[in-house]
Structures are given as structure tokens and as C-alpha cells.
Amino acid sequence: MYWGYGMDAGLLLFVLPAFIFSLYAQARVSATAQQFSRVMASVGTTGAQVAEELLWRAGVRDVRVTRTTGVLTDHYDPRQRVLRLSPGVHDRYSLTALGVAAHEAGHAIQHAVGYGPLALRNRLVPVVSFSSQSAIPLFFVGLIFGSGSLMNLGLILFLGAVVFTAITLPVEYNASNRALRLLVDNGYITERELPKTKEVLSAAALTYLAATAMAALQLVRLLVLRSSRD
């Protein structure tokens, strides 16, 4: 079976920029979070306290704020209504801690007010968890055995994963915008601290942008491979 070295090399060069961007985004979010974890906010309120108070002010009473393990493992669990913060965010009052805590509180507030893109993303989670694991194996089994139907099924499943990553972008940017507005409006950060906190959240958003670019280019690669078998 001839795979076409020139075509495959061209596809690799096509996807390579997105891969490099993904590595850059991960490095930047790590470096930025670490940098501003050493800059203490003037208010002296921990990430856990900020998250709890922001939720209370927004009228969200059914979400618990808990401490989890790891570094930058912070997330909001909409099924259990739990906002989990890593030790460096939960226990500290750095600009990184406040920014991340407010961002996750933003997700909980999105859930409470029925923010459309978040609701759609939550509905897609069960489907995407299956499709993201099955799409590539199905496609390449179809490619190896010359089954167009299997390749098409793999493409459809992978398209679902791409849509999911695309929907994630507005969800994350909206949560960050909410976080910045809430932190300033409620006096947790000063106007002078705002640019640094915004930098933390902007760096984190790059990882989602990179993931979307990678998924989209991978889909293009699969489509080109599919067309080459016709």
C-alpha cells in the first residue's frame, strides 16, 4: 500500500505550526502563572475566599469550593456543583490565585445563569468522550482496510470533537471576562493589578486556542487522507 511520502510530508508541515503554537501556549501559561504566583494581591484574600464570596454575591448558593491536589488542576464540576482549586490557588492570595479562582467561579456563574455555550458544551461531553477516543482508530482501520464507511464514521466522530473544542473557546473567554470584571468591581484587585491579572487569564486562554487550531488542522489532515483513497 502506497501512502504517498510527499503528501504525508506536506501534511506534517501543515500541522507543525499548530503543534509548535500548542507547545508555546503551554509553556507561556506555566511561566505566567508561576511569575504572578509570586506577586501578592494587595487585598490579602485567598483564592478560596474570593471564589466563595464571588459566588455568594452572584446569588449562587449551591456550589461548594474545595481543595484538590496538583498544580493548576483547578476546575468547576457542573455535575457535582463543586469548584475545585489547587493548593496554590486555594490557599494563596497571589494575582495568579485570584485570577484562576475568579475564572472558575465565572464558570459556576455561567452554569447558574444558563449561559448557552456552556450548556451546549455540557450536553456534548458524553458524546465527545466517546468520539474523541474512537474517531482516529476507526479512521485508520478504515484507511488500512480500504473501508470508506469506517473512514467516514471516524471523520464524523472527529468533527464532533472539533466542534466541542470550538465551543469551549467562547466559554473560556467569557469566564475570564467575568472574572476580571468581578475582581475589579468587588475590589479584590486594583486598577494597577488588573493588567497582570489579565495576563494570567490571557495566557491560559491561549491553550484553548491552540487546542482548537490543532483539532481543526488534524481534521483537515484526515479529510485529505480520505480524499486520497477515492
C-alpha atoms as one frame of an Amber mdcrd trajectory, in Angstrom:
protein
   0.000   0.000   0.000   1.457   3.386  -1.049   0.788   6.192   1.414   2.394
   8.969  -0.607   5.528  10.324   1.101   5.259  13.769  -0.474   1.646  14.215
   0.553   2.321  12.976   4.090   5.332  15.294   4.482   3.234  18.204   3.240
   0.506  17.429   5.761   3.094  17.245   8.521   4.394  20.715   7.630   0.789
  21.915   7.554   0.086  20.691  11.089   3.513  21.558  12.526   2.814  25.290
  13.158  -0.241  24.424  15.278   1.817  21.889  17.231   4.536  24.479  17.886
   1.876  27.002  18.908   0.444  24.437  21.322   3.848  23.923  22.957   4.321
  27.698  23.172   0.883  28.160  24.763   1.564  25.526  27.408   4.967  27.000
  28.204   3.562  30.509  28.431   0.679  29.644  30.746   3.052  27.790  33.045
   5.613  30.609  33.098   2.992  33.348  33.519   1.178  31.526  36.310   4.450
  30.923  38.111   5.593  34.521  37.654   2.465  36.084  39.121   2.111  33.455
  41.832   4.931  35.399  43.480   3.036  38.704  43.248   0.683  39.051  46.183
  -2.597  40.910  45.744  -2.988  43.943  47.964  -6.370  42.748  49.278  -4.842
  39.741  51.069  -7.766  37.409  50.317  -7.088  33.798  49.330  -8.332  32.232
  46.121 -10.825  30.094  48.051 -12.257  33.117  49.843 -12.543  35.064  46.599
 -14.358  32.200  44.859 -16.787  31.757  47.754 -17.507  35.469  48.050 -17.981
  35.947  44.294 -20.408  33.038  44.169 -22.305  34.432  47.153 -22.509  37.900
  45.613 -23.816  36.353  42.371 -26.535  34.515  44.273 -25.016  31.062  43.683
 -25.632  29.138  46.904 -25.387  25.503  45.807 -21.712  25.332  44.763 -19.026
  24.135  47.182 -15.434  25.365  46.966 -12.982  22.607  47.830  -9.230  21.987
  47.791  -7.808  19.491  45.311  -4.295  18.232  44.578  -1.833  19.127  41.841
  -0.729  22.317  40.117  -3.204  24.318  38.012  -5.718  21.475  38.279  -8.451
  23.995  39.076 -11.860  23.309  37.556 -15.596  23.596  38.057 -17.567  20.339
  38.077 -21.109  21.142  36.890 -22.424  17.654  37.701 -21.492  17.738  41.377
 -21.663  21.532  41.698 -18.147  21.661  43.098 -15.435  24.211  42.383 -12.066
  22.528  42.956  -8.978  24.672  43.490  -5.361  23.528  43.581  -3.328  24.340
  46.736  -1.504  27.214  45.044  -4.838  28.844  44.245  -6.982  27.720  47.186
  -4.575  28.796  49.933  -2.768  31.797  48.475  -3.620  35.406  47.667  -1.339
  35.943  44.689  -2.614  37.516  41.469  -2.486  34.082  39.855  -4.582  32.612
  42.667  -7.205  35.344  42.479  -7.383  35.263  38.680  -7.750  31.485  38.467
 -10.238  31.306  41.345 -12.381  34.036  39.804 -12.214  32.326  36.407 -13.540
  29.059  37.860 -16.188  30.982  39.796 -17.097  32.502  36.434 -17.857  29.008
  35.124 -20.086  28.295  38.106 -21.931  31.572  37.496 -22.276  30.694  33.794
 -23.896  27.439  34.864 -26.228  29.186  37.300 -27.470  31.748  34.745 -27.805
  29.198  31.930 -25.054  30.562  29.681 -25.844  28.967  26.304 -22.397  27.814
  25.078 -21.622  26.206  28.450 -24.958  24.372  28.460 -24.269  23.096  24.952
 -20.745  22.011  25.887 -22.013  20.132  28.941 -24.551  18.264  26.802 -21.827
  17.249  24.359 -19.435  15.880  26.999 -20.756  12.256  26.990 -20.745  12.133
  23.189 -17.331  13.732  22.816 -15.721  11.497  25.436 -16.622   8.533  23.197
 -15.945  10.156  19.830 -12.547  11.582  20.781 -11.314   8.108  21.773 -12.848
   6.248  18.823 -12.508   8.621  15.880  -8.822   8.217  14.986  -8.660   4.402
  15.459 -11.813   3.945  13.352 -10.493   6.210  10.624  -7.144   4.459  10.317
  -8.674   0.980  10.462 -10.820   2.097   7.548  -7.779   3.549   5.800  -5.751
   0.344   6.187  -8.547  -1.966   5.041  -9.918   0.375   2.392 -13.288   0.856
   4.106 -14.768   4.199   3.125 -17.653   3.812   5.567 -15.297   3.371   8.536
 -13.228   6.363   7.437 -16.380   8.463   7.107 -17.577   7.381  10.541 -14.189
   8.325  12.015 -14.413  11.729  10.342 -17.906  12.367  11.685 -16.838  11.441
  15.202 -13.729  13.586  14.985 -15.783  16.503  13.677 -17.774  16.305  16.916
 -14.556  16.665  18.890 -13.557  19.693  16.802 -16.948  21.329  17.393 -16.532
  20.689  21.115 -13.137  22.436  21.233 -14.541  25.346  19.216 -17.463  25.759
  21.633 -15.000  25.745  24.519 -13.378  28.974  23.295 -16.296  31.378  23.974
 -16.981  29.574  27.262 -13.429  30.169  28.488 -13.147  33.750  27.217 -16.495
  34.642  28.766 -15.429  33.156  32.120 -12.201  35.184  32.022 -14.050  38.391
  31.164 -16.491  37.764  34.004 -13.572  37.088  36.346 -11.799  40.348  35.567
 -14.984  42.382  35.883 -15.944  40.730  39.180 -12.467  41.150  40.669 -12.367
  44.857  39.845 -15.988  45.660  40.680 -15.751  43.962  44.073 -12.405  45.484
  44.996 -10.268  42.331  45.002  -7.693  43.813  42.650  -6.737  47.401  41.933
  -6.587  49.028  38.523  -2.822  48.734  38.828  -3.067  44.970  39.386  -5.566
  44.465  36.565  -3.066  44.181  33.645  -1.065  41.499  35.467  -4.175  39.505
  36.341  -5.389  39.862  32.773  -2.062  38.497  31.555  -2.556  35.362  33.653
  -6.007  34.741  32.160  -4.920  35.598  28.612  -2.062  33.101  28.792  -4.456
  30.382  29.940  -6.835  31.167  27.067  -4.016  30.517  24.590  -4.064  26.821
  25.477  -7.701  26.536  24.379  -6.996  28.463  21.186  -4.066  26.144  20.445
  -6.219  23.064  21.110  -8.836  24.324  18.662  -6.214  25.002  15.995  -4.679
  21.553  16.473  -8.060  19.832  16.238  -9.084  21.783  13.129  -5.819  21.067
  11.313  -5.975  17.406  12.286  -9.452  17.276  10.759  -8.090  18.796   7.539
  -5.330  16.174   7.535  -7.880  13.365   7.869 -10.015  14.853   5.085  -7.013
  14.987   2.749  -6.123  11.386   3.560  -9.737  10.384   2.971  -9.851  12.073
  -0.414  -6.624  10.358  -1.424  -8.324   6.942  -1.072 -11.111   7.738  -3.531
